[in-house]
């Protein structure tokens, strides 16, 4: 049985430490008794220290990115060692905004992923197709290529330690959610690929989140699908009440 995981990706929002703290102080008591769903909040780097009020709670802290070197002349980048020093447990890698706006390649994401695993960070790795690719019937080809390249060289244990987030790019921030059937179909395909590359245990154990316009009113039907293990939430994760409603949907979907 896979444990559901809800991630709040704040993107470049709530970056002022006090602003982050205000939200988290509301969220902590709301979710304090939930132990059958993993909860991760990924604020901007500038709010990561404020998020240390989450230490000793059931909410884990995630970063939204990192570089694959320990230290050095890499202006503007953040080392996984720095994240570990702040007790950060998760890191989002390969988000479509990183891929499309900042030109991150599968190869770069693969390097970051291997480094995150080596440092004991739990990676949440995003994959997903553009609207034109879906409309051209290429969704599965795109997913296969991203899987092959992004997860290149991972052994079974490393794959099991990785969370995959399927985020169709056309559904991100658009209010246009994938239907539960559309999402589940891709998640099932991802499991098929994992079965081919590894084995049935890996295919059945890796957690696959859906991401793209998840809201309190569509979360439950998505999370009830067999292959969907929770969600990576953008806009609706910025307020404690709406994120709590989505987390409750994950609890209920068991
Ligand atoms: P929205 O929930 O705002 O569509 O963002 C999804 C996302 O990109 C999460 O990583």
Short mmCIF file of C-alpha atoms and ligand atoms in Angstrom, two decimals:
data_model
loop_
_atom_site.label_atom_id
_atom_site.label_comp_id
_atom_site.label_asym_id
_atom_site.label_seq_id
_atom_site.Cartn_x
_atom_site.Cartn_y
_atom_site.Cartn_z
CA UNK A 1 0.00 0.00 0.00
CA UNK A 2 1.54 3.30 -1.05
CA UNK A 3 1.31 6.17 1.41
CA UNK A 4 -0.18 9.25 -0.22
CA UNK A 5 1.96 12.37 -0.37
CA UNK A 6 0.76 15.95 -0.72
CA UNK A 7 3.32 18.60 -1.63
CA UNK A 8 2.76 22.33 -1.51
CA UNK A 9 4.95 24.01 -4.12
CA UNK A 10 4.84 27.68 -3.28
CA UNK A 11 6.92 28.64 -6.34
CA UNK A 12 8.01 32.31 -6.05
CA UNK A 13 5.27 33.15 -3.54
CA UNK A 14 5.32 33.72 0.23
CA UNK A 15 9.08 34.30 0.15
CA UNK A 16 9.13 36.72 3.08
CA UNK A 17 9.88 34.73 6.23
CA UNK A 18 7.05 36.24 8.27
CA UNK A 19 4.57 35.62 5.47
CA UNK A 20 5.59 31.96 5.30
CA UNK A 21 5.41 31.66 9.08
CA UNK A 22 1.89 33.12 9.15
CA UNK A 23 0.64 30.42 6.78
CA UNK A 24 2.50 27.57 8.49
CA UNK A 25 1.28 28.57 11.94
CA UNK A 26 -2.26 28.10 10.65
CA UNK A 27 -1.50 24.81 8.91
CA UNK A 28 0.35 23.05 11.75
CA UNK A 29 -2.62 22.66 14.14
CA UNK A 30 -5.01 21.75 11.30
CA UNK A 31 -2.97 18.72 10.20
CA UNK A 32 -1.29 17.70 13.45
CA UNK A 33 -3.21 14.41 13.82
CA UNK A 34 -2.74 13.22 10.25
CA UNK A 35 -0.24 10.37 10.07
CA UNK A 36 -1.35 8.38 7.04
CA UNK A 37 -0.46 11.04 4.45
CA UNK A 38 3.00 12.58 3.99
CA UNK A 39 2.87 16.37 3.87
CA UNK A 40 5.67 18.46 2.34
CA UNK A 41 5.87 22.23 1.99
CA UNK A 42 8.37 23.68 -0.48
CA UNK A 43 8.70 27.42 0.11
CA UNK A 44 11.16 29.73 -1.68
CA UNK A 45 14.76 29.53 -0.39
CA UNK A 46 14.28 32.82 1.49
CA UNK A 47 11.56 31.23 3.64
CA UNK A 48 13.34 27.95 4.34
CA UNK A 49 14.67 29.06 7.72
CA UNK A 50 11.24 30.33 8.73
CA UNK A 51 9.95 26.88 7.86
CA UNK A 52 12.03 25.45 10.68
CA UNK A 53 8.92 25.87 12.84
CA UNK A 54 7.93 22.67 11.03
CA UNK A 55 10.72 20.68 12.66
CA UNK A 56 9.16 18.26 15.14
CA UNK A 57 5.80 18.45 13.36
CA UNK A 58 4.34 16.00 10.83
CA UNK A 59 5.02 18.46 7.98
CA UNK A 60 8.29 18.03 6.09
CA UNK A 61 10.22 20.84 4.46
CA UNK A 62 11.19 20.74 0.80
CA UNK A 63 13.32 22.95 -1.44
CA UNK A 64 12.22 23.80 -4.96
CA UNK A 65 15.61 23.24 -6.58
CA UNK A 66 19.30 22.61 -5.90
CA UNK A 67 22.59 22.28 -7.78
CA UNK A 68 24.58 19.08 -8.12
CA UNK A 69 27.85 20.34 -6.62
CA UNK A 70 28.72 20.66 -2.94
CA UNK A 71 30.18 24.16 -3.17
CA UNK A 72 32.16 26.50 -5.36
CA UNK A 73 31.86 29.26 -7.93
CA UNK A 74 28.22 28.74 -8.94
CA UNK A 75 26.65 32.16 -8.43
CA UNK A 76 22.99 31.97 -7.51
CA UNK A 77 22.93 28.22 -6.93
CA UNK A 78 22.22 26.26 -3.73
CA UNK A 79 24.13 23.18 -2.59
CA UNK A 80 22.36 20.07 -1.27
CA UNK A 81 24.70 20.31 1.72
CA UNK A 82 23.18 23.70 2.59
CA UNK A 83 19.71 22.15 2.42
CA UNK A 84 20.76 19.29 4.67
CA UNK A 85 22.18 21.80 7.16
CA UNK A 86 18.68 23.31 7.42
CA UNK A 87 17.10 19.87 8.00
CA UNK A 88 15.40 19.97 4.62
CA UNK A 89 14.18 16.48 3.72
CA UNK A 90 12.73 16.87 0.22
CA UNK A 91 13.72 18.61 -2.98
CA UNK A 92 11.61 19.23 -6.10
CA UNK A 93 13.64 18.66 -9.26
CA UNK A 94 12.86 19.21 -12.93
CA UNK A 95 9.69 21.21 -12.48
CA UNK A 96 8.36 22.24 -15.89
CA UNK A 97 8.98 25.88 -14.97
CA UNK A 98 12.65 25.02 -14.43
CA UNK A 99 12.71 23.09 -17.70
CA UNK A 100 10.86 25.65 -19.82
CA UNK A 101 11.77 29.04 -18.35
CA UNK A 102 15.30 28.22 -17.17
CA UNK A 103 16.15 25.69 -19.88
CA UNK A 104 16.96 22.80 -17.56
CA UNK A 105 17.62 19.63 -19.53
CA UNK A 106 16.92 16.00 -18.66
CA UNK A 107 20.69 15.54 -18.35
CA UNK A 108 21.05 18.34 -15.80
CA UNK A 109 18.05 17.07 -13.84
CA UNK A 110 19.56 13.56 -13.86
CA UNK A 111 22.78 14.93 -12.32
CA UNK A 112 20.81 16.80 -9.65
CA UNK A 113 18.70 13.73 -8.94
CA UNK A 114 21.70 11.47 -8.41
CA UNK A 115 23.30 14.06 -6.14
CA UNK A 116 20.10 14.52 -4.11
CA UNK A 117 19.86 10.75 -3.58
CA UNK A 118 23.52 10.55 -2.65
CA UNK A 119 23.00 13.29 -0.04
CA UNK A 120 19.94 11.59 1.44
CA UNK A 121 17.40 14.13 0.21
CA UNK A 122 14.05 12.76 -1.00
CA UNK A 123 13.58 13.93 -4.58
CA UNK A 124 10.23 14.77 -6.14
CA UNK A 125 10.90 14.72 -9.87
CA UNK A 126 8.45 16.33 -12.29
CA UNK A 127 7.65 15.13 -15.79
CA UNK A 128 4.84 16.06 -18.15
CA UNK A 129 3.89 16.99 -21.69
CA UNK A 130 2.96 20.25 -23.43
CA UNK A 131 -0.54 20.73 -24.83
CA UNK A 132 0.64 20.43 -28.46
CA UNK A 133 2.33 17.14 -27.62
CA UNK A 134 -0.85 15.78 -26.05
CA UNK A 135 -2.94 16.96 -28.99
CA UNK A 136 -0.52 15.29 -31.39
CA UNK A 137 -0.94 11.99 -29.52
CA UNK A 138 2.66 12.09 -28.27
CA UNK A 139 2.08 12.08 -24.51
CA UNK A 140 3.42 8.58 -23.94
CA UNK A 141 6.49 9.15 -26.15
CA UNK A 142 7.33 12.31 -24.23
CA UNK A 143 6.86 10.60 -20.86
CA UNK A 144 9.02 7.67 -21.94
CA UNK A 145 11.85 9.91 -23.13
CA UNK A 146 11.73 12.01 -19.95
CA UNK A 147 11.71 8.88 -17.80
CA UNK A 148 14.60 7.28 -19.72
CA UNK A 149 16.78 10.36 -19.52
CA UNK A 150 15.83 11.87 -16.16
CA UNK A 151 16.08 8.57 -14.30
CA UNK A 152 19.07 7.29 -16.31
CA UNK A 153 21.43 5.13 -14.26
CA UNK A 154 19.31 4.91 -11.13
CA UNK A 155 19.45 1.58 -9.33
CA UNK A 156 16.29 0.03 -7.92
CA UNK A 157 16.80 1.41 -4.42
CA UNK A 158 17.33 4.93 -5.79
CA UNK A 159 14.21 4.64 -7.93
CA UNK A 160 12.22 3.48 -4.91
CA UNK A 161 13.45 6.53 -2.97
CA UNK A 162 12.23 8.90 -5.70
CA UNK A 163 8.75 10.40 -5.91
CA UNK A 164 7.51 11.14 -9.43
CA UNK A 165 5.17 14.06 -10.07
CA UNK A 166 3.23 13.84 -13.31
CA UNK A 167 2.42 17.43 -14.16
CA UNK A 168 0.93 17.98 -17.61
CA UNK A 169 2.17 21.45 -18.50
CA UNK A 170 -1.18 22.51 -19.95
CA UNK A 171 -2.80 21.93 -16.55
CA UNK A 172 -0.38 24.00 -14.47
CA UNK A 173 -1.79 27.29 -13.22
CA UNK A 174 -4.44 27.23 -15.94
CA UNK A 175 -7.42 25.99 -13.96
CA UNK A 176 -7.60 23.20 -16.57
CA UNK A 177 -7.12 20.02 -14.54
CA UNK A 178 -6.45 16.72 -16.26
CA UNK A 179 -9.48 14.49 -15.77
CA UNK A 180 -8.90 11.72 -13.24
CA UNK A 181 -8.98 9.27 -16.17
CA UNK A 182 -6.39 11.21 -18.20
CA UNK A 183 -4.07 11.43 -15.20
CA UNK A 184 -4.55 7.81 -14.16
CA UNK A 185 -3.82 6.61 -17.68
CA UNK A 186 -0.42 8.32 -17.68
CA UNK A 187 0.35 7.15 -14.14
CA UNK A 188 -0.46 3.60 -15.18
CA UNK A 189 1.88 4.00 -18.15
CA UNK A 190 4.65 5.27 -15.86
CA UNK A 191 4.22 2.11 -13.74
CA UNK A 192 4.43 0.02 -16.89
CA UNK A 193 7.74 1.70 -17.77
CA UNK A 194 9.04 1.11 -14.23
CA UNK A 195 8.04 -2.53 -14.49
CA UNK A 196 9.97 -2.86 -17.75
CA UNK A 197 13.09 -1.12 -16.48
CA UNK A 198 13.06 -2.56 -12.93
CA UNK A 199 10.40 -4.99 -11.74
CA UNK A 200 6.82 -5.28 -10.49
CA UNK A 201 7.78 -4.34 -6.95
CA UNK A 202 9.27 -1.05 -8.13
CA UNK A 203 6.29 -0.36 -10.38
CA UNK A 204 3.89 -0.94 -7.51
CA UNK A 205 5.89 0.92 -4.87
CA UNK A 206 7.06 4.19 -6.44
CA UNK A 207 4.76 7.02 -5.50
CA UNK A 208 3.39 9.08 -8.37
CA UNK A 209 1.77 12.42 -7.60
CA UNK A 210 -0.44 14.32 -9.99
CA UNK A 211 0.06 18.08 -10.33
CA UNK A 212 -1.83 20.77 -12.25
CA UNK A 213 -4.71 22.92 -10.96
CA UNK A 214 -5.54 20.67 -8.01
CA UNK A 215 -8.21 22.38 -5.91
CA UNK A 216 -10.27 21.31 -2.89
CA UNK A 217 -13.20 20.48 -5.18
CA UNK A 218 -11.36 18.21 -7.62
CA UNK A 219 -8.77 16.60 -5.32
CA UNK A 220 -10.81 13.64 -4.07
CA UNK A 221 -11.77 12.26 -7.47
CA UNK A 222 -8.12 12.46 -8.58
CA UNK A 223 -6.76 10.83 -5.42
CA UNK A 224 -9.29 8.01 -5.60
CA UNK A 225 -7.74 6.76 -8.82
CA UNK A 226 -5.74 3.60 -8.44
CA UNK A 227 -2.42 4.94 -9.69
CA UNK A 228 -2.51 8.45 -8.20
CA UNK A 229 -0.70 8.76 -4.88
CA UNK A 230 -1.49 12.34 -3.97
CA UNK A 231 -0.62 15.66 -5.51
CA UNK A 232 1.87 18.44 -5.99
CA UNK A 233 -0.16 21.58 -5.44
CA UNK A 234 0.74 25.10 -6.56
CA UNK A 235 -1.81 27.89 -6.16
CA UNK A 236 -4.08 26.05 -3.75
CA UNK A 237 -1.16 25.35 -1.38
CA UNK A 238 -0.63 29.01 -0.55
CA UNK A 239 -3.45 29.22 2.00
CA UNK A 240 -3.70 26.86 4.95
CA UNK A 241 -7.44 26.24 4.56
CA UNK A 242 -7.33 25.18 0.91
CA UNK A 243 -4.25 23.02 1.39
CA UNK A 244 -5.86 21.41 4.42
CA UNK A 245 -8.96 20.61 2.36
CA UNK A 246 -6.75 18.89 -0.23
CA UNK A 247 -4.87 16.95 2.45
CA UNK A 248 -8.21 15.82 3.89
CA UNK A 249 -9.19 14.58 0.44
CA UNK A 250 -6.02 12.46 0.41
CA UNK A 251 -6.89 11.04 3.83
CA UNK A 252 -10.44 10.28 2.69
CA UNK A 253 -9.38 8.69 -0.59
CA UNK A 254 -7.81 5.67 1.14
P1 LIG B 1 -1.00 24.75 -9.84
O1 LIG B 1 -1.59 23.88 -8.76
O2 LIG B 1 -0.99 26.22 -9.46
O3 LIG B 1 -1.60 24.48 -11.17
O4 LIG B 1 0.56 24.35 -9.95
C1 LIG B 1 0.88 23.00 -10.09
C2 LIG B 1 2.34 22.86 -9.96
O5 LIG B 1 3.08 23.27 -10.83
C3 LIG B 1 2.87 22.22 -8.75
O6 LIG B 1 4.22 21.96 -8.85
#
